């Protein structure tokens, strides 16, 4: 597989998550941060990791939301809530992951993540 | 609901995860650490959180494994790998969560978690 | 003890920290984030943990401020500075905890926490 | 104040925490790690921070224990449990700090810290 | 060496990083947070640590940027990008450190740090 | 560039760090953890990141050591100390990075990292 094939495959996974228009807007935003960053997100994070078999993409995104809740990355949490909703996760499922994380990352982690969720309308 | 009803309900959830013998061994181990700690795990973590509707228990445990991978808590990761396997998660599904976390908590987090998985036989 | 008794006992501890009006405002804010989150804060964090004997509540809050300083949770730090002041901690005592944390969580953690303190008037 | 006066003042604070024999053993252990590290612990951590007025040293050590519990530094936690006990903290007070941290750093942080406490006899 | 000599030596290192006017503005900002905090930054962080031989100051600042990227301290990251640029680091070198940290602190850490870099003009 | 070309290019970078025999031993150890993990380390971490222009590989490794010190990943720190020494970093330079991190990740982070360094002979 060539690099551009890897890029295209990863880019399609992001479209599956967000729809094509929002995926392109997200890609463009990353490109303005750093062109190589956007390329690595598509080829490595999307294609190499999210594109793997063995676990469905909705469960993968709920796991990412769990990780971002305990790590305290509110901007990235907002980004991934969008992606999870786009892959069929319900708001209730996301809330349940965030509530459960109070026992693993602490109540302040859950409080901050619920604040992100509250400010989030899709 | 009384406190002892909450305890029994939480304790049953742990049995569902591990089978009764291993659940009692786990509870006893926690009691020797601190009796109140064991009580809070059963009433709060098991009953209040894992016992909620809205998300199946296997997905909840995969989310916990994601969180423990990025937080770097190897002993707790081993504990929760057992629980996830007991709830129907496959070793492949757990490996996929751990591999994916390389993009969210870094490759050292995944390396350490794969080492825990390697030392783990059920 | 029933669940509603646990809730009332926890809710009274928050009133002790903040006064009744501010406690109700805080509870209402949590309820809008998620009703279950507010219930768990009162029953579990307030009643099960802060309500325990063995350590006075002012020392407990100074320990929480230490933890939030090193974890980097500025919104929660602001919330707990209010509670600590309401339990008789002085601004100097809080500053001392924050300064000391420079040796345990690093100078950036202390810098960020001093910024929260500076923006905080009670 | 000269550097050697700062060193002696800091070194005396460690003796207050541990007794002279254990303080010298601890200092020697740090010196074998790196001579400058030991010097900075005495002059900066002990003298500049623990030596400050405004908060008693026992409360300072309980705050350090809170921080180390949520940060996940088991070796350092063991070191500071010794120091806290030497400054008049009781084992119960330390256990209370560790239990409370379950709400701020998560149950795995408390579990790991209780394991350190269990293995600790003074 | 007296305390005021240590202060002056540390303060000169900050001037080397930022130029005298920006160094004084930075010192004044820290003093308003807490006078002792500013003193400890100059005597301990600047003089005791950055002032050591054995590693050049530009490499030291790139290492600090690596640490702040994975720790998630955006305000402090902005502060240290200024200092690194003032010591001869190029924007490309800083971007390379931040991109590389995606493998050690995760892509969300790099995304947040690139956002800080984007908002930063010197 | 094909995937196998990316793999070979990344694998050569590891050989540059460690020498061929130690690089193959390290690769084999990763393969037993998970074949895909080893492949991603070579193609993504080694080729995509360490293989980039814009910053020399010794400085990159010192930055990684800074990050691992503050993150608290002792096994990975040992792995990267070997790689840094193999790329021309001196033990003194590594010690300086670790000492400096006391101001950014706290003294416990530096203490733990010095313990790793002490146990490390190449």
XYZ file of C-alpha atoms in Angstrom:
732
model
C 0.000 0.000 0.000
C 1.381 3.407 -0.926
C 1.350 6.425 1.348
C -1.385 8.126 -0.654
C -3.502 4.969 -0.508
C -3.052 4.922 3.244
C -4.025 8.592 3.388
C -7.163 8.040 1.304
C -8.197 5.007 3.371
C -7.758 6.945 6.626
C -9.526 9.977 5.220
C -12.532 7.819 4.280
C -12.768 6.561 7.865
C -13.028 10.152 9.087
C -15.793 10.751 6.536
C -17.623 7.722 7.895
C -17.443 9.289 11.352
C -18.443 12.858 10.459
C -19.877 12.977 6.948
C -17.757 14.332 4.099
C -18.274 18.065 4.676
C -17.384 18.008 8.363
C -14.498 15.607 7.710
C -12.996 17.993 5.165
C -13.458 20.936 7.547
C -11.724 18.962 10.291
C -8.880 17.943 7.963
C -8.430 21.540 6.827
C -8.264 22.736 10.445
C -5.534 20.177 11.182
C -3.613 21.178 8.037
C -3.440 24.780 9.218
C -1.960 23.530 12.499
C 0.693 21.531 10.640
C 0.408 19.712 7.281
C 2.357 16.722 8.592
C 0.101 16.473 11.641
C -2.956 16.112 9.417
C -1.196 13.508 7.283
C -0.213 11.453 10.359
C -3.751 11.605 11.766
C -5.160 10.192 8.523
C -2.461 7.589 7.776
C -1.626 6.506 11.309
C -4.513 7.248 13.696
C -7.342 6.703 11.204
C -5.922 4.019 8.898
C -3.414 2.141 11.097
C -5.522 2.180 14.292
C -9.236 2.979 13.789
C -9.125 1.044 10.518
C -8.132 -2.231 12.180
C -10.505 -5.175 12.447
C -11.165 -6.805 15.813
C -13.261 -4.057 17.435
C -16.122 -1.971 16.039
C -15.537 1.727 15.527
C -18.268 2.885 17.923
C -16.705 0.970 20.811
C -13.294 2.352 19.806
C -14.657 5.897 20.062
C -16.258 5.274 23.458
C -12.851 4.038 24.659
C -11.228 7.204 23.307
C -13.820 9.294 25.171
C -12.974 7.390 28.369
C -9.263 8.132 27.860
C -9.783 11.828 27.079
C -12.021 12.221 30.136
C -9.350 10.948 32.520
C -6.500 12.719 30.685
C -8.274 16.086 30.805
C -8.198 17.173 27.157
C -11.474 19.131 26.756
C -10.974 20.323 23.152
C -10.164 16.835 21.978
C -13.086 15.448 23.950
C -15.448 17.752 22.054
C -13.915 16.600 18.757
C -14.422 12.939 19.654
C -17.971 13.363 20.975
C -18.883 14.500 17.447
C -17.188 11.476 15.943
C -18.850 9.052 18.368
C -22.309 10.504 17.695
C -21.584 10.200 13.973
C -20.813 6.491 14.401
C -24.085 5.700 16.111
C -23.237 6.244 19.763
C -26.086 7.883 21.661
C -25.706 10.830 23.999
C -26.766 8.525 26.835
C -23.965 6.066 26.065
C -21.428 8.894 26.095
C -22.814 10.216 29.388
C -22.526 6.738 30.886
C -18.849 6.483 29.920
C -18.192 9.926 31.407
C -20.054 9.148 34.656
C -18.219 5.833 35.041
C -14.852 7.550 34.682
C -15.507 9.329 38.019
C -14.308 6.083 39.635
C -11.168 5.858 37.486
C -10.014 9.439 36.900
C -11.910 11.123 39.734
C -15.015 13.326 40.013
C -13.204 16.456 38.746
C -12.471 14.618 35.476
C -16.159 13.735 35.110
C -17.286 17.271 36.071
C -15.043 18.805 33.390
C -16.197 16.262 30.781
C -19.894 16.844 31.581
C -19.254 20.569 31.067
C -17.886 19.797 27.597
C -20.916 17.620 26.867
C -23.310 20.342 28.064
C -21.772 22.877 25.697
C -22.036 20.439 22.839
C -24.941 20.375 20.390
C -24.865 18.442 17.210
C -32.609 0.868 49.299
C -30.548 0.203 52.416
C -26.765 0.156 52.563
C -26.653 -3.612 52.874
C -28.961 -3.992 49.874
C -26.641 -1.731 47.900
C -23.668 -3.807 49.045
C -25.330 -7.085 48.019
C -26.355 -5.691 44.631
C -22.825 -4.453 43.940
C -21.299 -7.680 45.182
C -23.494 -9.664 42.759
C -22.199 -7.574 39.856
C -18.629 -8.522 40.765
C -19.704 -12.195 40.837
C -21.148 -11.764 37.359
C -17.762 -10.488 36.210
C -15.535 -13.067 37.902
C -17.607 -16.002 39.141
C -18.400 -16.297 42.836
C -15.130 -17.840 44.059
C -12.864 -15.283 42.397
C -15.217 -12.445 43.398
C -15.006 -13.458 47.057
C -11.203 -13.750 46.825
C -11.057 -10.267 45.297
C -13.398 -8.846 47.959
C -11.332 -10.437 50.728
C -8.129 -8.941 49.297
C -9.707 -5.486 49.293
C -10.972 -5.957 52.866
C -7.426 -6.595 54.086
C -6.369 -3.324 52.440
C -9.171 -1.435 54.207
C -12.680 -2.658 55.086
C -14.237 0.642 54.044
C -12.441 0.527 50.699
C -14.035 -2.826 49.897
C -17.461 -1.531 50.974
C -17.144 1.552 48.735
C -16.049 -0.538 45.754
C -19.157 -2.721 46.075
C -21.718 -0.008 46.919
C -20.363 2.819 44.807
C -18.191 1.499 41.949
C -20.112 -1.738 41.362
C -23.694 -0.768 42.276
C -23.823 3.000 41.603
C -21.730 2.943 38.415
C -21.334 -0.487 36.765
C -24.897 -1.306 37.813
C -26.428 1.537 35.791
C -28.473 0.961 32.668
C -27.589 2.754 29.436
C -24.410 0.896 28.543
C -23.585 -2.810 28.597
C -21.052 -4.032 31.132
C -18.576 -5.393 28.575
C -18.268 -1.989 26.878
C -17.925 -0.389 30.320
C -14.977 -2.665 31.099
C -13.280 -1.968 27.765
C -13.579 1.755 28.582
C -12.010 1.122 31.993
C -9.141 -0.741 30.309
C -8.630 2.243 27.988
C -8.481 4.585 30.999
C -6.080 2.370 32.995
C -3.787 2.029 29.965
C -3.348 5.783 29.594
C -3.205 6.397 33.363
C -0.455 3.811 33.870
C -1.898 1.602 36.617
C -0.567 -1.889 35.790
C -1.911 -3.759 38.836
C -5.398 -2.380 38.289
C -5.153 -3.131 34.579
C -4.499 -6.807 35.370
C -7.512 -6.822 37.715
C -9.774 -5.373 35.030
C -8.516 -7.620 32.224
C -9.828 -10.545 34.296
C -13.168 -8.822 34.756
C -13.487 -7.978 31.048
C -12.688 -11.554 29.995
C -15.280 -12.740 32.505
C -17.917 -10.515 30.868
C -17.387 -11.886 27.408
C -14.689 -9.613 26.043
C -12.127 -11.484 23.938
C -8.387 -11.145 24.279
C -8.357 -9.652 20.784
C -10.826 -6.934 21.764
C -8.673 -6.035 24.774
C -5.525 -5.948 22.613
C -7.293 -3.654 20.149
C -8.201 -1.195 22.920
C -4.623 -1.245 24.191
C -3.113 -0.766 20.700
C -5.491 2.115 19.954
C -4.465 3.888 23.146
C -0.976 4.390 21.652
C -2.501 7.361 19.824
C -4.125 8.809 22.951
C -1.760 8.052 25.837
C 1.405 7.356 23.811
C 3.358 4.238 22.788
C 4.943 3.798 26.254
C 1.441 3.434 27.735
C 0.617 0.732 25.182
C 3.984 -1.016 25.672
C 3.442 -1.201 29.447
C -0.141 -2.441 28.987
C 0.911 -5.128 26.476
C 3.461 -6.307 29.052
C 0.636 -6.694 31.581
C -1.428 -8.581 29.006
C 1.495 -10.872 28.168
C 1.920 -11.855 31.823
C -1.742 -12.580 32.097
C -3.270 -16.012 31.703
C -6.780 -16.765 32.631
C -29.565 4.333 56.133
C -31.728 4.974 53.072
C -30.533 6.668 49.896
C -32.464 9.849 50.677
C -30.967 9.952 54.179
C -27.516 9.618 52.653
C -28.349 12.399 50.202
C -29.567 14.721 52.970
C -26.512 13.999 55.139
C -24.149 14.718 52.230
C -26.090 17.825 51.233
C -25.747 19.185 54.797
C -21.962 18.774 54.614
C -21.894 20.931 51.488
C -23.979 23.551 53.339
C -21.421 23.486 56.147
C -18.717 24.238 53.585
C -20.486 26.976 51.620
C -23.548 28.195 53.490
C -27.009 27.086 52.377
C -27.540 29.534 49.500
C -24.230 28.823 47.776
C -24.608 25.077 48.440
C -27.999 25.050 46.708
C -26.600 27.052 43.791
C -23.744 24.579 43.475
C -26.108 21.589 43.681
C -28.370 23.127 41.026
C -25.397 23.681 38.720
C -24.392 20.025 39.077
C -27.985 18.882 38.441
C -28.025 20.692 35.101
C -24.832 18.817 34.155
C -26.420 15.479 35.060
C -28.941 14.684 37.827
C -27.134 11.461 38.728
C -23.811 13.284 38.970
C -25.223 15.639 41.599
C -26.727 12.714 43.514
C -23.401 10.842 43.529
C -21.503 13.927 44.698
C -23.840 14.298 47.677
C -24.212 10.621 48.619
C -20.729 9.396 47.785
C -18.211 12.268 47.806
C -19.857 14.323 50.563
C -21.430 11.637 52.757
C -19.238 8.564 52.184
C -15.902 10.418 52.087
C -15.953 13.969 53.522
C -18.427 12.791 56.168
C -16.030 10.233 57.634
C -14.443 10.658 61.039
C -10.663 10.405 61.475
C -9.637 13.662 59.789
C -11.070 17.163 60.089
C -12.804 18.643 57.071
C -10.448 21.614 56.700
C -7.422 19.312 56.370
C -9.403 17.173 53.923
C -10.039 20.215 51.741
C -6.382 21.291 51.830
C -5.486 17.769 50.639
C -8.019 18.083 47.822
C -6.457 21.416 46.818
C -3.034 19.726 46.745
C -4.409 16.991 44.480
C -6.189 19.403 42.107
C -3.049 21.554 41.846
C -0.912 18.650 40.634
C -3.681 17.173 38.461
C -4.297 20.466 36.672
C -8.046 20.930 37.074
C -8.455 24.736 37.337
C -12.276 24.894 37.425
C -12.428 22.308 40.185
C -9.636 24.063 42.046
C -11.711 27.279 42.107
C -14.696 25.296 43.421
C -12.633 23.778 46.225
C -10.896 27.023 47.228
C -14.372 28.358 48.036
C -15.162 25.272 50.101
C -11.841 25.413 51.978
C -12.302 29.101 52.832
C -15.807 28.271 54.031
C -14.398 25.631 56.406
C -11.969 28.004 58.071
C -8.879 27.646 55.920
C -7.109 30.954 55.372
C -5.919 32.249 52.037
C -2.360 31.950 53.366
C -2.814 28.260 54.154
C -4.124 27.639 50.647
C -1.209 29.571 49.123
C 1.225 27.488 51.166
C -0.256 24.236 49.862
C -0.057 25.545 46.305
C 3.546 26.758 46.682
C 4.619 23.448 48.223
C 3.142 21.522 45.300
C 5.827 23.077 43.050
C 8.129 20.358 44.408
C 5.643 17.539 43.777
C 3.768 18.480 40.596
C 6.239 21.038 39.213
C 6.358 24.838 38.945
C 3.882 24.966 36.029
C 1.261 23.308 38.270
C 1.853 25.945 40.957
C 1.851 28.799 38.413
C -1.521 27.681 37.025
C -2.966 27.263 40.544
C -1.738 30.701 41.662
C -3.490 32.140 38.601
C -6.731 30.516 39.758
C -6.190 31.903 43.259
C -5.505 35.389 41.891
C -8.776 35.419 39.977
C -10.639 34.291 43.051
C -12.401 36.653 45.429
C -14.773 35.482 48.047
C 21.997 33.160 54.271
C 24.763 31.134 52.644
C 24.238 27.914 50.712
C 25.703 25.813 53.514
C 23.417 27.506 56.054
C 20.461 26.715 53.809
C 21.653 23.113 53.528
C 22.016 22.738 57.309
C 18.601 24.300 57.952
C 16.947 21.969 55.441
C 18.843 18.958 56.754
C 17.585 19.724 60.301
C 13.984 19.702 59.032
C 14.494 16.194 57.645
C 15.898 15.144 61.051
C 12.764 16.529 62.681
C 10.689 14.328 60.383
C 12.673 11.088 60.682
C 15.116 11.288 63.577
C 18.815 11.871 62.900
C 19.839 8.311 62.019
C 17.100 7.741 59.452
C 17.567 11.255 58.070
C 21.264 10.592 57.445
C 20.458 7.238 55.839
C 17.935 8.945 53.586
C 20.392 11.730 52.687
C 23.094 9.180 51.902
C 20.723 7.251 49.641
C 19.930 10.436 47.716
C 23.638 11.307 47.438
C 24.335 7.998 45.723
C 21.591 8.836 43.212
C 23.149 12.237 42.500
C 24.992 14.572 44.917
C 23.255 17.632 43.472
C 19.857 15.996 43.862
C 20.442 15.538 47.602
C 21.648 19.132 47.920
C 18.541 20.479 46.131
C 16.212 18.383 48.294
C 17.755 19.847 51.470
C 18.145 23.474 50.328
C 15.056 23.794 48.177
C 12.407 21.218 49.139
C 13.214 21.094 52.873
C 14.411 24.644 53.571
C 12.625 26.758 50.936
C 9.295 24.916 51.052
C 8.757 22.711 54.146
C 10.615 25.303 56.228
C 8.120 28.075 55.457
C 5.742 29.441 58.080
C 2.004 29.610 57.397
C 1.178 25.904 57.561
C 2.250 23.227 60.028
C 4.533 20.485 58.793
C 2.142 17.622 59.529
C -0.555 19.155 57.315
C 2.092 19.775 54.642
C 3.005 16.083 54.668
C -0.628 14.968 54.451
C -0.975 17.227 51.386
C 2.126 15.618 49.874
C 0.615 12.174 50.496
C -2.564 13.303 48.710
C -0.507 14.478 45.740
C 1.606 11.299 45.545
C -1.512 9.138 45.732
C -3.110 10.774 42.701
C 0.196 11.045 40.794
C 0.972 7.344 41.277
C 4.492 7.434 42.733
C 4.561 4.411 45.093
C 8.230 4.598 46.142
C 7.910 8.273 47.035
C 4.646 7.595 48.819
C 6.404 5.083 51.090
C 9.130 7.663 51.798
C 6.571 10.307 52.765
C 4.431 7.995 54.900
C 7.526 7.566 57.103
C 8.001 11.321 57.275
C 4.336 11.978 58.104
C 4.317 9.369 60.872
C 7.490 10.974 62.232
C 5.755 14.358 62.395
C 2.841 13.097 64.452
C 0.379 12.023 61.782
C -1.456 8.832 62.701
C -1.904 5.864 60.424
C -5.638 6.575 60.487
C -5.129 10.130 59.249
C -2.981 8.850 56.387
C -5.588 6.204 55.508
C -8.283 8.880 55.469
C -6.315 11.015 53.014
C -5.756 7.980 50.793
C -9.429 6.913 50.906
C -10.594 10.453 50.105
C -8.342 10.598 47.060
C -10.524 7.884 45.433
C -12.870 10.745 44.526
C -10.122 12.942 43.083
C -7.609 10.570 41.463
C -9.864 7.511 41.142
C -10.194 4.157 42.937
C -7.102 2.643 41.245
C -4.979 5.436 42.779
C -6.375 4.636 46.234
C -5.978 0.866 45.719
C -2.296 1.284 44.787
C -1.695 3.640 47.747
C -3.393 1.265 50.215
C -1.075 -1.474 48.933
C 1.907 0.746 49.758
C 0.463 1.429 53.213
C -0.138 -2.285 53.820
C 3.483 -3.107 53.063
C 4.652 -0.377 55.372
C 5.629 -0.961 58.978
C 7.391 1.612 61.025
C 26.780 32.595 47.595
C 24.101 34.714 49.287
C 20.402 34.548 48.483
C 20.485 37.879 46.679
C 23.443 36.743 44.607
C 21.519 33.618 43.668
C 18.517 35.770 42.770
C 20.582 38.084 40.569
C 22.300 35.165 38.824
C 18.953 33.505 38.101
C 17.396 36.780 36.994
C 20.243 37.280 34.492
C 19.528 33.876 32.970
C 15.930 34.910 32.348
C 17.207 38.103 30.688
C 19.389 35.970 28.442
C 16.297 34.044 27.405
C 13.919 36.971 26.856
C 15.858 40.242 26.777
C 15.753 42.549 29.775
C 12.398 44.257 29.163
C 10.424 41.043 28.663
C 12.276 39.375 31.554
C 11.270 42.191 33.897
C 7.655 42.043 32.681
C 7.648 38.283 33.285
C 9.180 38.684 36.758
C 6.621 41.364 37.638
C 3.765 39.104 36.523
C 5.063 36.308 38.771
C 5.465 38.725 41.703
C 1.800 39.673 41.505
C 0.923 35.966 41.689
C 3.087 35.532 44.803
C 6.364 37.280 45.691
C 7.885 34.053 46.986
C 6.961 32.234 43.803
C 8.919 34.733 41.723
C 11.891 34.463 44.087
C 11.903 30.647 43.874
C 11.690 30.708 40.068
C 14.781 32.940 39.899
C 16.873 31.288 42.642
C 15.851 27.683 42.140
C 14.529 27.105 38.600
C 16.750 29.640 36.833
C 19.926 29.572 38.948
C 19.954 26.064 40.465
C 18.693 24.241 37.353
C 18.934 26.202 34.074
C 22.209 27.713 35.324
C 23.950 24.342 35.603
C 26.724 23.285 33.242
C 26.511 19.966 31.379
C 23.768 20.828 28.897
C 23.207 23.919 26.763
C 20.235 26.123 27.563
C 18.542 25.718 24.174
C 18.412 21.928 24.559
C 17.152 22.406 28.124
C 14.270 24.535 26.825
C 13.369 22.022 24.103
C 13.200 19.362 26.842
C 10.921 21.615 28.885
C 8.667 22.077 25.839
C 8.516 18.282 25.454
C 7.490 17.931 29.109
C 4.850 20.687 28.966
C 3.371 19.189 25.789
C 2.760 15.804 27.414
C 1.696 17.314 30.754
C -0.904 19.573 29.121
C 0.000 23.004 30.502
C -0.855 25.380 27.625
C -0.140 28.696 29.404
C 3.271 27.478 30.524
C 3.961 26.098 27.070
C 3.399 29.566 25.570
C 5.761 31.058 28.169
C 8.496 28.550 27.310
C 8.106 28.838 23.529
C 9.075 32.515 23.948
C 12.090 31.546 26.035
C 13.214 28.852 23.572
C 12.942 31.234 20.601
C 14.936 33.770 22.603
C 17.726 31.206 23.109
C 18.119 30.462 19.436
C 15.665 27.607 18.927
C 13.818 27.869 15.619
C 10.089 27.495 15.191
C 10.782 24.362 13.150
C 12.753 22.777 16.002
C 9.892 23.490 18.410
C 7.351 22.043 15.960
C 9.488 18.913 15.622
C 9.529 18.401 19.395
C 5.766 18.867 19.544
C 5.107 16.476 16.632
C 7.380 13.838 18.143
C 5.508 13.995 21.444
C 2.436 12.523 19.675
C 4.152 9.148 20.163
C 4.872 9.729 23.859
C 1.940 11.764 25.205
C -0.568 11.026 22.453
C -2.022 12.945 19.487
C -4.343 15.073 21.680
C -1.269 16.429 23.506
C 0.321 17.378 20.179
C -2.939 18.868 18.832
C -3.283 21.099 21.924
C 0.381 22.152 21.733
C 0.141 22.969 18.010
C -2.852 25.172 18.847
C -0.683 27.056 21.361
C 2.057 27.406 18.741
C -0.421 28.662 16.135
C -1.637 31.416 18.464
C 1.902 32.440 19.170
C 3.717 35.229 17.351
C 6.949 36.633 18.506
C 6.938 4.415 -0.434
C 5.552 0.972 0.350
C 4.841 -0.328 3.825
C 7.839 -2.642 3.764
C 10.083 0.231 2.668
C 8.772 2.278 5.578
C 9.410 -0.657 7.910
C 12.987 -1.104 6.684
C 13.708 2.623 6.947
C 12.386 2.737 10.528
C 14.216 -0.455 11.442
C 17.507 1.081 10.232
C 16.974 4.085 12.501
C 16.679 1.763 15.496
C 19.925 0.064 14.398
C 21.588 3.472 14.313
C 20.475 4.006 17.918
C 21.398 0.607 19.341
C 23.617 -1.292 16.913
C 22.143 -4.117 14.839
C 22.241 -6.910 17.441
C 20.520 -4.933 20.180
C 18.040 -3.473 17.668
C 17.015 -6.962 16.541
C 16.693 -8.113 20.173
C 14.502 -5.086 20.897
C 12.376 -5.691 17.795
C 11.946 -9.352 18.718
C 10.845 -8.414 22.237
C 8.208 -6.077 20.810
C 7.012 -8.745 18.347
C 6.312 -11.130 21.212
C 4.207 -8.417 22.836
C 2.214 -7.928 19.621
C 3.410 -8.185 16.006
C 1.426 -5.119 14.985
C 2.903 -3.107 17.858
C 6.429 -3.791 16.580
C 5.400 -2.864 13.045
C 3.874 0.445 14.188
C 6.960 1.323 16.253
C 9.193 0.867 13.190
C 6.934 2.454 10.549
C 5.364 5.207 12.624
C 7.547 6.071 15.644
C 10.920 5.387 14.005
C 10.261 6.291 10.352
C 7.454 8.878 10.524
C 8.746 10.715 13.615
C 12.405 10.039 14.522
C 13.200 9.882 10.810
C 12.078 13.466 10.145
C 14.525 16.241 9.335
C 14.482 19.476 11.337
C 15.943 18.204 14.617
C 18.892 15.905 15.293
C 18.188 12.475 16.743
C 20.193 12.998 19.948
C 18.115 16.055 20.883
C 14.959 14.108 20.010
C 15.973 11.361 22.441
C 16.764 13.828 25.225
C 13.265 15.276 24.725
C 11.791 11.779 24.960
C 13.713 11.214 28.205
C 12.270 14.470 29.568
C 8.752 13.318 28.675
C 9.175 9.821 30.151
C 10.589 11.298 33.368
C 7.529 13.473 33.981
C 5.079 10.789 32.776
C 6.519 8.156 35.106
C 7.243 5.261 32.737
C 10.372 3.628 34.243
C 10.651 0.643 31.858
C 10.391 2.896 28.828
C 12.845 5.334 30.371
C 15.433 2.542 30.629
C 14.803 1.621 26.988
C 15.349 5.220 25.851
C 18.444 5.822 27.990
C 20.093 3.027 25.971
C 18.995 4.622 22.715
C 20.217 8.099 23.767
C 23.628 6.755 24.826
C 23.816 4.959 21.503
C 23.235 8.242 19.644
C 26.048 10.053 21.373
C 24.334 11.529 24.408
C 26.519 11.376 27.514
C 25.406 10.138 30.887
C 25.905 13.668 32.193
C 23.552 15.122 29.586
C 20.897 12.577 30.529
C 21.358 13.340 34.235
C 20.975 17.055 33.503
C 17.661 16.484 31.726
C 16.427 14.350 34.610
C 17.522 16.880 37.259
C 15.894 19.736 35.362
C 12.601 17.869 35.201
C 12.305 18.222 39.006
C 10.993 21.732 38.279
C 8.469 20.553 35.671
C 7.254 17.146 36.854
C 8.284 17.378 40.507
C 11.074 15.908 42.644
C 9.414 12.462 42.892
C 9.603 12.189 39.084
C 13.318 12.993 39.184
C 13.938 10.631 42.125
C 12.293 7.738 40.263
C 14.208 8.545 37.051
C 17.557 8.750 38.895
C 16.793 5.299 40.334
C 16.344 3.980 36.782
C 19.609 5.630 35.739
C 21.438 4.158 38.732
C 20.330 0.637 37.840
C 21.452 1.164 34.277
C 24.811 0.088 32.931
C 25.616 0.004 29.301
